[in-house]
XYZ file of C-alpha atoms in Angstrom:
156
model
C 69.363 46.392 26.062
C 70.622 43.175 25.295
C 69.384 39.488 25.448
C 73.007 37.958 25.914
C 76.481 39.682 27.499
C 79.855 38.179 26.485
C 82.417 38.789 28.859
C 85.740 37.779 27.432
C 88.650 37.152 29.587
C 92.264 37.802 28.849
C 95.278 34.899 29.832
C 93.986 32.433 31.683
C 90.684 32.153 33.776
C 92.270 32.859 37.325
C 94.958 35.103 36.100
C 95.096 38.230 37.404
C 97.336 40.764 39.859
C 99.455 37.876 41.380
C 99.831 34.465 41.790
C 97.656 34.306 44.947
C 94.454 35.869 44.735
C 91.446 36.128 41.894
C 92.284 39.571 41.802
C 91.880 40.944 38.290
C 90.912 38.248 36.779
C 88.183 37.212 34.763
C 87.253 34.504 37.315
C 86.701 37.569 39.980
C 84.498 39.582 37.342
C 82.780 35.913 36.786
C 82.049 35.676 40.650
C 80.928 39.482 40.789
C 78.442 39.151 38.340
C 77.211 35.975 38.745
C 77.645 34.723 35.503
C 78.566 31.455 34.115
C 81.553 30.644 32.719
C 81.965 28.674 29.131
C 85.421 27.537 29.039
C 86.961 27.431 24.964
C 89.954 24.968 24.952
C 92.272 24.543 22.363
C 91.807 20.711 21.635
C 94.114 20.380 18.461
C 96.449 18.256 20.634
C 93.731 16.850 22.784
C 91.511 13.690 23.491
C 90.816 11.934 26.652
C 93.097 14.900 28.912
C 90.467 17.505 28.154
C 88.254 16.152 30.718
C 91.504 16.495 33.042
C 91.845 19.963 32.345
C 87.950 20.651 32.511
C 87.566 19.205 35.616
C 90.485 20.809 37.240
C 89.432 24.307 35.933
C 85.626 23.331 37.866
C 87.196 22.512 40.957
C 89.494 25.266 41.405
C 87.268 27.220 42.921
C 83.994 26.177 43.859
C 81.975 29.533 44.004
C 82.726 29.820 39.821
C 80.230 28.456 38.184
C 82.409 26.660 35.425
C 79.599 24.843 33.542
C 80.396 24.837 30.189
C 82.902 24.457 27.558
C 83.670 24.756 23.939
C 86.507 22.682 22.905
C 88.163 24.726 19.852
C 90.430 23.567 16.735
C 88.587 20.361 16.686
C 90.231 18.116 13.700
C 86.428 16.709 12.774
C 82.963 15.669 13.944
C 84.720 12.328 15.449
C 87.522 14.402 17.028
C 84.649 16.386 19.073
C 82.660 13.171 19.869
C 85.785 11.696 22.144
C 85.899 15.109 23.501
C 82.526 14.616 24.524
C 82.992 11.230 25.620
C 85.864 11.651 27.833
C 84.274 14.705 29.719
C 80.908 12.672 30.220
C 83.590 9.570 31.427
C 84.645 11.721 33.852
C 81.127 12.485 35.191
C 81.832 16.139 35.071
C 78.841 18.644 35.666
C 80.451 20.722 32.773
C 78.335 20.584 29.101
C 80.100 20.711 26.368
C 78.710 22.945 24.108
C 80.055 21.419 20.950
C 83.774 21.584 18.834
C 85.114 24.407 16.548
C 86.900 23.109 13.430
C 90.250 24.341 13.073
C 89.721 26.699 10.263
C 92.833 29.048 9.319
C 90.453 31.308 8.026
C 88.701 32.398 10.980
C 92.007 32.507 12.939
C 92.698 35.338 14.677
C 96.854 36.221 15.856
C 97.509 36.992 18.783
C 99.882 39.382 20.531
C 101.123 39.795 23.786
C 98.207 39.951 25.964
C 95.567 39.970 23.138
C 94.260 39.601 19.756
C 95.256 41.576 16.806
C 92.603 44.208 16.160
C 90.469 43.601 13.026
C 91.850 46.841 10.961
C 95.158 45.367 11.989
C 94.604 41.854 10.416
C 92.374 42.407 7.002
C 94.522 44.162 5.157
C 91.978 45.028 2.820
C 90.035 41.798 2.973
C 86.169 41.696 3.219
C 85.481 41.585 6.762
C 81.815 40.992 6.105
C 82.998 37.499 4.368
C 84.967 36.655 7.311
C 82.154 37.341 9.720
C 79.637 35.474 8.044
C 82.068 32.259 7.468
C 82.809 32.611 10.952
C 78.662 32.648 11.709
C 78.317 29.629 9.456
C 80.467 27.584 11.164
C 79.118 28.631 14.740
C 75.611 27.586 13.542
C 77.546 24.721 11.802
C 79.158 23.092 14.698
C 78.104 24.874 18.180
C 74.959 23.951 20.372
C 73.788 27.844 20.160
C 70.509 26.850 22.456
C 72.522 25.372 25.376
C 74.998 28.413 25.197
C 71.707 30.559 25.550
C 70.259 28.608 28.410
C 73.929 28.863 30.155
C 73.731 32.601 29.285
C 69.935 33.079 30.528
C 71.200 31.457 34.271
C 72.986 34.204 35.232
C 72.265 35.591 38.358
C 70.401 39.205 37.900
């Protein structure tokens, strides 16, 4: 049993078998399952065109229920207030969920098609240190209750 699934996606969203169908991709497994989707951007570069690329990731498709969003490597607690701003601006039914500090601690590299595993990465480090900075700053800087409300909507 468990009170919350993650279902992670790999690429993008709608990427999948080809260019022309859901197939394969994690918006397809979204759509089977009924679950909500919390989309994690990479705002390091962003302001005012996240609500651009929120908006166009909601309308896509209309039977995914896109209806959250994370923005990641935010540069500060200002940085993730125009975030907020410009996606409310654009009158977007997406929440944001709050903004992830770009921390080069917590990163994870990446390799084709993935992440490195953790064995592969912490070359001897203490995991449990990582882990519990990374939990800090989740509590720290993420709305944890809306992403359990999003999570509780799912259709059963």
């Amino acid at each position: 049993d468990a009170d919350v699934a993650v279902v992670e996606g790999v690429m993008g969203l709608f990427d999948g078998r080809d260019g022309k169908t859901d197939t394969g991709s994690t918006a397809e497994i979204a759509k089977w399952l009924g679950a909500p989707v919390m989309l994690v951007v990479d705002c390091w570069a962003l302001s005012r065109s996240v609500a651009a690329m929120v908006q166009g990731y909601a309308s896509f498709d209309r039977r995914l229920r896109v209806e959250g969003v994370v923005f990641n490597k935010v540069g500060g607690s200002f940085h993730t207030q125009w975030l907020a701003e410009a996606i409310a601006a654009s009158r977007s039914k997406v929440k944001p969920a709050g903004g992830m500090p770009k921390d080069a601690t917590v990163e994870v590299p990446e390799r084709h098609l993935g992440l490195c595993l953790p064995a592969e990465v912490s070359k001897g480090q203490n995991l449990e240190g990582y882990f519990v900075h990374l939990a800090e700053l989740v509590e720290q800087h993420l709305d944890l209750d809306a992403i359990l409300r999003l999570a509780a909507s799912a259709h059963t």
